[in-house]
PDB file of C-alpha atoms in Angstrom:
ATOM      1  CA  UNK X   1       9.489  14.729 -22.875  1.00  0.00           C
ATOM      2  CA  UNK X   2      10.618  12.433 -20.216  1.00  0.00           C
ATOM      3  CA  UNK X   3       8.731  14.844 -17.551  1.00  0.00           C
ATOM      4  CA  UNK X   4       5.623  15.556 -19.639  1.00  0.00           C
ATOM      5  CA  UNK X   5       5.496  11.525 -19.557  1.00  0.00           C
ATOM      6  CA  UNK X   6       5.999  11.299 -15.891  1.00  0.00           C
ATOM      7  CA  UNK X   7       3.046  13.908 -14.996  1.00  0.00           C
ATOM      8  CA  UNK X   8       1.010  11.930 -17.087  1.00  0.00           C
ATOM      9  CA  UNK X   9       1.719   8.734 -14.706  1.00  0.00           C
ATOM     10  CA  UNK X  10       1.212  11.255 -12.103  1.00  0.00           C
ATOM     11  CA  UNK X  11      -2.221  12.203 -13.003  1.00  0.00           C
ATOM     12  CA  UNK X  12      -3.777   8.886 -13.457  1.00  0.00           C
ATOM     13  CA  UNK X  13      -1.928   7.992 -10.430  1.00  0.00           C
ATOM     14  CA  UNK X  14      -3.592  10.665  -8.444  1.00  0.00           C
ATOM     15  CA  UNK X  15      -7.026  10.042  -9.948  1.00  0.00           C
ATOM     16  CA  UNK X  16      -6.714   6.407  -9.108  1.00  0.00           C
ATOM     17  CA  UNK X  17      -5.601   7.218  -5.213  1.00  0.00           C
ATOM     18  CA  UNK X  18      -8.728   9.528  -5.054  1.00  0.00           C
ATOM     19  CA  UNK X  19     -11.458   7.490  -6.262  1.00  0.00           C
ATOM     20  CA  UNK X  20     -11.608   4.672  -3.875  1.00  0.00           C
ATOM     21  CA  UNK X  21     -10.608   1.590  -6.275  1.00  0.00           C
ATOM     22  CA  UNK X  22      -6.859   3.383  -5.852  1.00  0.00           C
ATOM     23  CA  UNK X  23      -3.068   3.019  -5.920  1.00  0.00           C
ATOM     24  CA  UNK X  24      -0.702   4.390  -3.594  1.00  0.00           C
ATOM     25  CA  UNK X  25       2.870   5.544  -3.944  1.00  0.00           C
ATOM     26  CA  UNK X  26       4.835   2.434  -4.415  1.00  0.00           C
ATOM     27  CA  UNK X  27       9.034   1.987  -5.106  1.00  0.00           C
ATOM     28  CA  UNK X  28      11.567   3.822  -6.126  1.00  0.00           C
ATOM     29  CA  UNK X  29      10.630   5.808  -9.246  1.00  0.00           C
ATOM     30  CA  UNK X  30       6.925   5.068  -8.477  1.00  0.00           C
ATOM     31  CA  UNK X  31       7.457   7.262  -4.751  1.00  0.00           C
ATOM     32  CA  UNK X  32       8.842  10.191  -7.020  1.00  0.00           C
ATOM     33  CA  UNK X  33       5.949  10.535  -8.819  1.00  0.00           C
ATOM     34  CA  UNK X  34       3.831  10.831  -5.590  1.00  0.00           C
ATOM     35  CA  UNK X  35       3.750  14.473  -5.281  1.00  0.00           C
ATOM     36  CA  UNK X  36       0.746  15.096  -6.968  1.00  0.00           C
ATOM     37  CA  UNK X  37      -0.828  12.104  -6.982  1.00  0.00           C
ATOM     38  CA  UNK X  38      -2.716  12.896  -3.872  1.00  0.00           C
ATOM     39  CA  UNK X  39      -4.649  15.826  -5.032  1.00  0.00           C
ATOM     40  CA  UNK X  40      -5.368  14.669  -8.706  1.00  0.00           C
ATOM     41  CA  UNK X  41      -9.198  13.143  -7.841  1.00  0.00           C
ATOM     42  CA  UNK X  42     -10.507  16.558  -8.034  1.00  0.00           C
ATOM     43  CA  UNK X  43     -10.184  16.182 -12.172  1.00  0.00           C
ATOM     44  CA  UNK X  44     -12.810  13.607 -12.196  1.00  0.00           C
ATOM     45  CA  UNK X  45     -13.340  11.785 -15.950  1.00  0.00           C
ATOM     46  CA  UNK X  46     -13.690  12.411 -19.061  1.00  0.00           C
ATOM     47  CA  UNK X  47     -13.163  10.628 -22.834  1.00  0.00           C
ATOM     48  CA  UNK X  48     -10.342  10.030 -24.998  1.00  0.00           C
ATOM     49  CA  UNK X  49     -10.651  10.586 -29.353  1.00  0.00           C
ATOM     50  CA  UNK X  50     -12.354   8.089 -30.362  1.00  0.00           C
ATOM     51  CA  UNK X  51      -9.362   6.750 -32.664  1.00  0.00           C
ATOM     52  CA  UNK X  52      -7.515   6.050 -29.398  1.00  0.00           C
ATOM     53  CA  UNK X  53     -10.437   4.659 -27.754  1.00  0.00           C
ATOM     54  CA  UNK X  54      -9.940   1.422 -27.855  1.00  0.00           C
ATOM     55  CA  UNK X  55      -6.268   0.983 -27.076  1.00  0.00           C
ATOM     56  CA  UNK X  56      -6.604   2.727 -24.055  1.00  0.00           C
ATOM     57  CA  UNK X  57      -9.280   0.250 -22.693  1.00  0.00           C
ATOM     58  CA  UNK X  58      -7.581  -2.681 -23.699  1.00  0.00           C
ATOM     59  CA  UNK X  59      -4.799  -0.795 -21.623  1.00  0.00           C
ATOM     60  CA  UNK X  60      -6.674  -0.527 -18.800  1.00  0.00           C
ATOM     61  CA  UNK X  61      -7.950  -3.963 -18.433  1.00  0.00           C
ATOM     62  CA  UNK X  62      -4.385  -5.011 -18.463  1.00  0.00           C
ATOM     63  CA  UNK X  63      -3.316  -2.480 -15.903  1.00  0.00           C
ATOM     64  CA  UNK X  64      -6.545  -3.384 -13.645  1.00  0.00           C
ATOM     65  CA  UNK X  65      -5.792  -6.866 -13.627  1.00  0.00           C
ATOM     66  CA  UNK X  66      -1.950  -6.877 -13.078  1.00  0.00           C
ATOM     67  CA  UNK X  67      -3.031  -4.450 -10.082  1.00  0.00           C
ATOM     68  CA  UNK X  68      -5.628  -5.376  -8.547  1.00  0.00           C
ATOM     69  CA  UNK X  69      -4.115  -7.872  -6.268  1.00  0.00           C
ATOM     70  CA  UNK X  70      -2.009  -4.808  -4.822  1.00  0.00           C
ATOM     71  CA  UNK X  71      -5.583  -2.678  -4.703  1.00  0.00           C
ATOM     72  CA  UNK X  72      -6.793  -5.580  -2.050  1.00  0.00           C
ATOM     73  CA  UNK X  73      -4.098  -4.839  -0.078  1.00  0.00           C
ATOM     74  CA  UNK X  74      -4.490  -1.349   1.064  1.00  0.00           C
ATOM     75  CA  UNK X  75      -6.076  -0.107   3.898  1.00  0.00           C
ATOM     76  CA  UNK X  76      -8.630   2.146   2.399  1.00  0.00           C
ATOM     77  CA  UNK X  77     -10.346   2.863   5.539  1.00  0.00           C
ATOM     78  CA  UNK X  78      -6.937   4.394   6.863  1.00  0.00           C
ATOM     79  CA  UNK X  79      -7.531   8.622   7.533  1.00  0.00           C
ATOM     80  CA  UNK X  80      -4.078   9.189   6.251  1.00  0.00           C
ATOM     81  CA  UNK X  81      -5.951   9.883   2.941  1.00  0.00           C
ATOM     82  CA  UNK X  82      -7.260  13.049   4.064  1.00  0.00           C
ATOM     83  CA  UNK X  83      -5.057  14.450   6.031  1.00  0.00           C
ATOM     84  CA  UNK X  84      -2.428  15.270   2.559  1.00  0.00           C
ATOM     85  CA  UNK X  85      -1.423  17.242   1.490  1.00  0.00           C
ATOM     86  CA  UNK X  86      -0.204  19.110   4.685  1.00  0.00           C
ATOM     87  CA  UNK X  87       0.768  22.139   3.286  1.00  0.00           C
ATOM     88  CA  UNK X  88      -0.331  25.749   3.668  1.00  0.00           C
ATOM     89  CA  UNK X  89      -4.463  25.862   2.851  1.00  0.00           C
ATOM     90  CA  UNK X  90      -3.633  28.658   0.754  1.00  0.00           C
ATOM     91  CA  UNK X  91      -0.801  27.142  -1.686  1.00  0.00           C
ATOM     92  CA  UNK X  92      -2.980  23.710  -1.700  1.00  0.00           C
ATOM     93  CA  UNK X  93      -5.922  25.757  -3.167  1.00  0.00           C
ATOM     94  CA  UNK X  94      -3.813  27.252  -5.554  1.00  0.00           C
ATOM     95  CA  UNK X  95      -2.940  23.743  -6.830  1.00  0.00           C
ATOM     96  CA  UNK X  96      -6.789  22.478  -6.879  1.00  0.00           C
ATOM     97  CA  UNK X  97      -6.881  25.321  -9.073  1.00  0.00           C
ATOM     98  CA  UNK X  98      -5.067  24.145 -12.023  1.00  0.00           C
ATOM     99  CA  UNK X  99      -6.832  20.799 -11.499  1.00  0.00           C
ATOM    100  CA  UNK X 100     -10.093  22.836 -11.851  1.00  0.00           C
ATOM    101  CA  UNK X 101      -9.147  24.564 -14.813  1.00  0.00           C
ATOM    102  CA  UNK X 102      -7.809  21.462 -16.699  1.00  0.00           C
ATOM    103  CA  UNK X 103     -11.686  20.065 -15.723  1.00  0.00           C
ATOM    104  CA  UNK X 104     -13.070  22.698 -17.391  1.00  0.00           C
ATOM    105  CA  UNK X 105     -11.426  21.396 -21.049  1.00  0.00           C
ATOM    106  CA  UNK X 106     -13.281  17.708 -20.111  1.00  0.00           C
ATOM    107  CA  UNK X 107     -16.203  16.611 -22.462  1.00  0.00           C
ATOM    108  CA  UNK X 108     -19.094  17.259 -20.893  1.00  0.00           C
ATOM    109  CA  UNK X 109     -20.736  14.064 -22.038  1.00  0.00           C
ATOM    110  CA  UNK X 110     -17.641  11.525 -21.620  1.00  0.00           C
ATOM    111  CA  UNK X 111     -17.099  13.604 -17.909  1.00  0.00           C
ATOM    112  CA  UNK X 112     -20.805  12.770 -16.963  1.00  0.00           C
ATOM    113  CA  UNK X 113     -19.615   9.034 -17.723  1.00  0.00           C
ATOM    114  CA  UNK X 114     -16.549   9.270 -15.700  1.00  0.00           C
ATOM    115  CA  UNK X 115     -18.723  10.466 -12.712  1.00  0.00           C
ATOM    116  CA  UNK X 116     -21.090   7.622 -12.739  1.00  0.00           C
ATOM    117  CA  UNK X 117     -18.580   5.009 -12.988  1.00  0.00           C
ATOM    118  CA  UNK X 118     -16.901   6.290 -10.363  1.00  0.00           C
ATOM    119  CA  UNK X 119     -20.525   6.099  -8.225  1.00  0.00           C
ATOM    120  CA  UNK X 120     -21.241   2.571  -9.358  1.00  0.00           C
ATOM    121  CA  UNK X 121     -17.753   1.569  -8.299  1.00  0.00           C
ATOM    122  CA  UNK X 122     -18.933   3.407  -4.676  1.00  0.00           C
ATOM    123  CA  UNK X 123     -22.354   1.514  -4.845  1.00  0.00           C
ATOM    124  CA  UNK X 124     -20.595  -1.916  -5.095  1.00  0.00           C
ATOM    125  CA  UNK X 125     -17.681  -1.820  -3.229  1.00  0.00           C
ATOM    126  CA  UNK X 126     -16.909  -4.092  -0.190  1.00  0.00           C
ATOM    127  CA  UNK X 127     -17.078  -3.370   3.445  1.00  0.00           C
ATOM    128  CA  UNK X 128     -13.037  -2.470   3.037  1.00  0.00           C
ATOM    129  CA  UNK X 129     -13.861   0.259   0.508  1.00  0.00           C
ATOM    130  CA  UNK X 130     -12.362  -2.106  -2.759  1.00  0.00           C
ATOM    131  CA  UNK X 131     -14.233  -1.676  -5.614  1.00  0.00           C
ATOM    132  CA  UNK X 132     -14.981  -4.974  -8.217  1.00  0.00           C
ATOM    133  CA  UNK X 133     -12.439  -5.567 -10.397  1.00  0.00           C
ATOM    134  CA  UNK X 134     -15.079  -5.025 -13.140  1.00  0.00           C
ATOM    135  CA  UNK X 135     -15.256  -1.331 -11.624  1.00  0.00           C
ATOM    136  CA  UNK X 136     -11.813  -0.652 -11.200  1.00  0.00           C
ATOM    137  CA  UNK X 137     -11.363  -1.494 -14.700  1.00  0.00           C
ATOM    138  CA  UNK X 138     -14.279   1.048 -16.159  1.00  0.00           C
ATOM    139  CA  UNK X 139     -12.659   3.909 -14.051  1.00  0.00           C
ATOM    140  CA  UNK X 140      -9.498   2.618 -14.810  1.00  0.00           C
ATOM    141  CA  UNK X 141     -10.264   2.906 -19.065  1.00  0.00           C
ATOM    142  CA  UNK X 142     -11.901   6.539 -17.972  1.00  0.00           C
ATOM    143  CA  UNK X 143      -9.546   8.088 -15.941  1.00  0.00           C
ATOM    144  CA  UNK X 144      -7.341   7.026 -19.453  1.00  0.00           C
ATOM    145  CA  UNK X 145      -9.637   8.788 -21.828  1.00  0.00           C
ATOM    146  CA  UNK X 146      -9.723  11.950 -19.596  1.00  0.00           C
ATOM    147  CA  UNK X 147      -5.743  12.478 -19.452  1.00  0.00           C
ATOM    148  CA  UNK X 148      -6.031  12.120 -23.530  1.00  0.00           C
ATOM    149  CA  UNK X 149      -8.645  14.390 -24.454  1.00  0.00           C
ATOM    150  CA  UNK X 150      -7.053  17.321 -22.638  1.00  0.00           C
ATOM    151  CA  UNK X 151      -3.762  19.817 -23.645  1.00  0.00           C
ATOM    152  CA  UNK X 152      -0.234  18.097 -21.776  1.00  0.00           C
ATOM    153  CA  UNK X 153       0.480  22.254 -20.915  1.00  0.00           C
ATOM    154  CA  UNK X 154      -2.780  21.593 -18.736  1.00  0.00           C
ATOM    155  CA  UNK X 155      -1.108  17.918 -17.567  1.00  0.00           C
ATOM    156  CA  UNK X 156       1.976  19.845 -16.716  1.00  0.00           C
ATOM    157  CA  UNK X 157       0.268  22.682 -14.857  1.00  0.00           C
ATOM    158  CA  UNK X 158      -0.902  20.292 -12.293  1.00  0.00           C
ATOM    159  CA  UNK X 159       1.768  18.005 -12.016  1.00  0.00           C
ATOM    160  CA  UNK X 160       3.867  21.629 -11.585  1.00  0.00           C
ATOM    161  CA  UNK X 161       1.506  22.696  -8.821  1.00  0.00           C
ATOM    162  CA  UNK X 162       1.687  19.314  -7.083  1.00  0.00           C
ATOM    163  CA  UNK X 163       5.422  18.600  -7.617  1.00  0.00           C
ATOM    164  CA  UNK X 164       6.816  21.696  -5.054  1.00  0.00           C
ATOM    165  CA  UNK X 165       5.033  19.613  -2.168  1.00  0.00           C
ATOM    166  CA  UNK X 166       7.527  16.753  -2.332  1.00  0.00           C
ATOM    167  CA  UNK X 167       4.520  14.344  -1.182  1.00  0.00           C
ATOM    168  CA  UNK X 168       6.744  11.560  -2.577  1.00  0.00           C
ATOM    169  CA  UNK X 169       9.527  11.904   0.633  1.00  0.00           C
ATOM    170  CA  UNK X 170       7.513  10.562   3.071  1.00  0.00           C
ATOM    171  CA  UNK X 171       4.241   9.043   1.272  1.00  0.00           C
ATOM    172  CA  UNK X 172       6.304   6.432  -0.529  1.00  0.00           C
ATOM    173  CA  UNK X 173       7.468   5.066   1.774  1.00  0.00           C
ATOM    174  CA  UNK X 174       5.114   4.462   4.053  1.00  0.00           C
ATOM    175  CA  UNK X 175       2.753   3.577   1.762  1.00  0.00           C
ATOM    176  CA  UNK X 176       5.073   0.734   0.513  1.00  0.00           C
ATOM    177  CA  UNK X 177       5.904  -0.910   4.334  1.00  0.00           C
ATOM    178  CA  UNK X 178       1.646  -1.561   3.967  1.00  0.00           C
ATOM    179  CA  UNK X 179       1.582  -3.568   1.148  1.00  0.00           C
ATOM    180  CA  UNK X 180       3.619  -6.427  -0.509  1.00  0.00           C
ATOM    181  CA  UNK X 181       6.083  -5.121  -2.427  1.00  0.00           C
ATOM    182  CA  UNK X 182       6.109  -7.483  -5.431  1.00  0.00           C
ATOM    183  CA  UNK X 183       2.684  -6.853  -5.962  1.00  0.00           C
ATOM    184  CA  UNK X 184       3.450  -2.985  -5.629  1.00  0.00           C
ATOM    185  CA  UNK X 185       6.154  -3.342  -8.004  1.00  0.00           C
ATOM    186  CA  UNK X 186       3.767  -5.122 -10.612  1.00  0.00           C
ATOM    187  CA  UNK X 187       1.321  -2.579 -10.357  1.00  0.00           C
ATOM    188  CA  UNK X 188       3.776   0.271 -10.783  1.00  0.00           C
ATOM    189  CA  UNK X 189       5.087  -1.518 -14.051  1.00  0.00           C
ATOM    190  CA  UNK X 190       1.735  -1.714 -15.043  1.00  0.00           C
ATOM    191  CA  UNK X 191       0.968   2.050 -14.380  1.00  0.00           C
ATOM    192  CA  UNK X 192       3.732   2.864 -16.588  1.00  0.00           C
ATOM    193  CA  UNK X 193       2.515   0.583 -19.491  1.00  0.00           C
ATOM    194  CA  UNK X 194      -0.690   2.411 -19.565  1.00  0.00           C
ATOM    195  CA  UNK X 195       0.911   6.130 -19.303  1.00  0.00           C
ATOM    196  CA  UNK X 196       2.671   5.339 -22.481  1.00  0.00           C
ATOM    197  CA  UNK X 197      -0.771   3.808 -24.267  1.00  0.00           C
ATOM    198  CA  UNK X 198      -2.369   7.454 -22.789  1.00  0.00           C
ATOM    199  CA  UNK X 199       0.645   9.578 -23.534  1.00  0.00           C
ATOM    200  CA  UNK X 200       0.315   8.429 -27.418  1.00  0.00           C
ATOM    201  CA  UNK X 201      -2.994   9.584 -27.693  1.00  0.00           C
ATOM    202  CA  UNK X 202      -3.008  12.913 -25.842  1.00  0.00           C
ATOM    203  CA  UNK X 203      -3.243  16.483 -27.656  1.00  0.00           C
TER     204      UNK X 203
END
């Protein structure tokens, strides 16, 4: 259970990192859970059962705003973003491939939503690449009804396929030395809050 909950953080991790209004790798536990973080955007969004609906917005307007000062602080105009992972082409496609297959259980409907918060946040972010806090928080609530409405075997495949990379050794770290680590810290508290709100209400 304990590792079906971590690929969970791992997922909304990853989908944060890739869609602009992002977190990065942070301390300790938070660099473990790294490894597939950087791939994740690929999944794109989709919705959550409506019974859980609420709680996991209310989550992620907590987890936007106890985060957001650390979102500020990192250098999304860095090229470090797409240059991971480094691995073989070959292996890296294989893992985009279990993302790709766990996109294919979204809701079509609540996906199309996903999308075009994720293009309004693009729209109306600043000249450092940070979306609005108002934005962060809609993707933020989306990327939370996606990880919900799909099977945790399909959250484990691509936390699996990400994990063998070991992204976490040297992205954590690095990451961390670029941002203030109390804020990071908060954040990654925050993160963890709103895997266990999205945990509860996945199938």
């Amino acid at each position: 259970m304990a590792k079906a909950a971590r690929a969970v953080a791992v997922l909304i991790l990853g989908l944060c990192l890739c869609s602009l209004p992002a977190f990065v790798p942070g301390p300790g536990r938070f660099a473990r859970v790294a490894p597939a973080a950087v791939g994740a955007g690929a999944l794109g969004m989709l919705g959550a059962a409506p019974a859980y609906a609420d709680k996991i917005d209310d989550a992620a307007k907590v987890l936007s705003e106890k985060s957001y000062p650390f979102l500020k602080e990192i250098d999304w105009t860095s090229d470090v973003y797409g240059k991971l992972p480094t691995q073989n082409a070959l292996d890296v496609l294989k893992a985009i491939d279990t993302m790709l297959k766990m996109g294919a259980s979204m809701d079509p409907a609540a996906l199309k939503t996903g999308v075009l918060a994720h293009s309004k946040a693009i729209a109306n972010m600043d000249s450092k690449g940070v979306a609005t806090l108002a934005d962060y928080t809609a993707i933020n609530a989306a990327i939370g009804h996606m990880i919900s409405s799909v099977p945790a075997s399909q959250t484990m495949d691509v936390y699996n396929a990400f994990n063998k990379f070991n992204l976490g050794n040297d992205v954590g770290p690095y990451m961390m030395s670029k941002v203030n680590a109390g804020d990071a810290k908060a954040a990654y508290q925050a993160l963890m809050d709103f895997k266990d709100v999205v945990k509860a209400s996945q199938r």
